[in-house]
Amino acid sequence: MRIIAIGILFLWFFSIFSCLFSTVSFAEITPRFPSSVIIGAEQLSLVKQSSNKLYRENYFTQILDHFNFNPKSYQRFQHRYLINDTFWGGPKKNAPIFVYTGNEGVIEWFAQNTGFMFDIAPYFKALLVFIEHRFYGKSIPFGGDKDIAYSNASTLGYLTSTQALADYATLIIDLKKNLTAVDSPVVVFGGSYGGMLAAWFRLKYPHIAIGALASSAPILNFENITSPYSFNNIVTQDFRSESENCYKVIKGSWKQIEDTGKESGGLELLRKSFRICKNYIGAGALEGWLRTAFVYTAMTDYPTVTNFLNPLPAYPVKQMCKAIDDPTTGNDTFAKLYGAANVYYNYTGTATCFNLASSLDPHGLDLWGWQACTEMIMPTDGNNKESIFPESQWNYSQRAADCKGFYGVEPRPNWISTEFGGHDIYRVLKRFGSNMIFFNGLRDPWSGGGVLKNISKTIVAIVAEEGAHHVDLRFATSEDPKWLQDVREREVNIISSWISQYYHDLARDS
């Protein structure tokens, strides 16, 4: 049985949040970023609220169900958001409000990795707001009790993208009213799944947000719109573009791992070769662990060091291939793969062993599995003969069976395109959409499901050949390449034009 593990995206991861499959059962794997599989290594940690000056934490009393009127719909929960008014010009000047549409995890993680908003806030004199997605972090319905909220489909049914967007709309309207800032323009930002939400928010609530920056937002990565081979084709190209030998070693390793696992003493050999902890070893789990490293490294192939998913060097794909191509490892495939995996899982050099059975989830991504089994049906696991991974086909029937068995629900693979559109998007959005930026880096596996061409004068696609997953939203550094500086400058200029036009229209209509 094969199962999805999307992050941030998507998520992002994914995440999210990203999407990949392993060979273990659905019940054994919950969808999460793999940042906690190192034993003895430094764990990624969120900045403590008490010592953090990026934002302060607030709560809004949110309604459970925005679309029905039965008694349960009127239940309330405490909806968390983070706010920074350090640079805000205030309501008297109708200074703008920049809102991050939260992803599938704790909101601090996204706030701390969306430095672009902090970088440009002084220029725009903007108020910054980061809104947590319902059912994640501390924004838990049903009295904040996760045991109840996560218990079954009757409670999890309130976890949808449409409910989340309605949450954001309700909160923004109330916040503007409380700040006496009803005429302050709102621009929404998001990366990965958060980028998808930002784009959809602009389409669904144009009276609330004057524009949206949707970074690495695979809004076209759905059934019969984007090829299920696209994602892994890009991962393949990322590694192959660095080294043909690197590509061939990875591509040829899967059968060798499987064959070794079947031999007498083979699992112990694999354990020793990859420094796996004593608690658990399996060929399928090891393959999934390696795939995770390759996929997430491709996603975060940033030109500068990062601590987003795991601590990584600049250009980590290049560093992985450098390890694989190291002549000192000779013909030892496992030594080569271990060197590559070490780049992703142990760049700090503090790991004592790697735990394939870890269930830790420091970013609170657990419930992406529910979303990936209901409406976020994003085909990504197809592999052709050239793929760096074993050849396979996208199997919706298997996904549906897995979801039915695990959550007791039938997926709705066509709902997202029904609700938000997607088919013929270049023709459709030209007619009624406006003020949207879609950024995509072509080294990002999710870019295959992104908007890669301008739709109109006001719906702009910014494409960076060397870009990775929402790299434009990271904090700027002195080491950023010129192309990345140019991307951000262009985004600032476009957002500035939206705000200028808003002020012009506001003055004209007053």
Coordinates of C-alpha atoms in Angstrom, one line a residue, residues 79 350 368 457:
H79 CA -8.5 31.4 16.5
T350 CA 25.5 16.2 15.5
W368 CA -2.7 17.4 6.3
K457 CA -1.6 42.8 -17.2

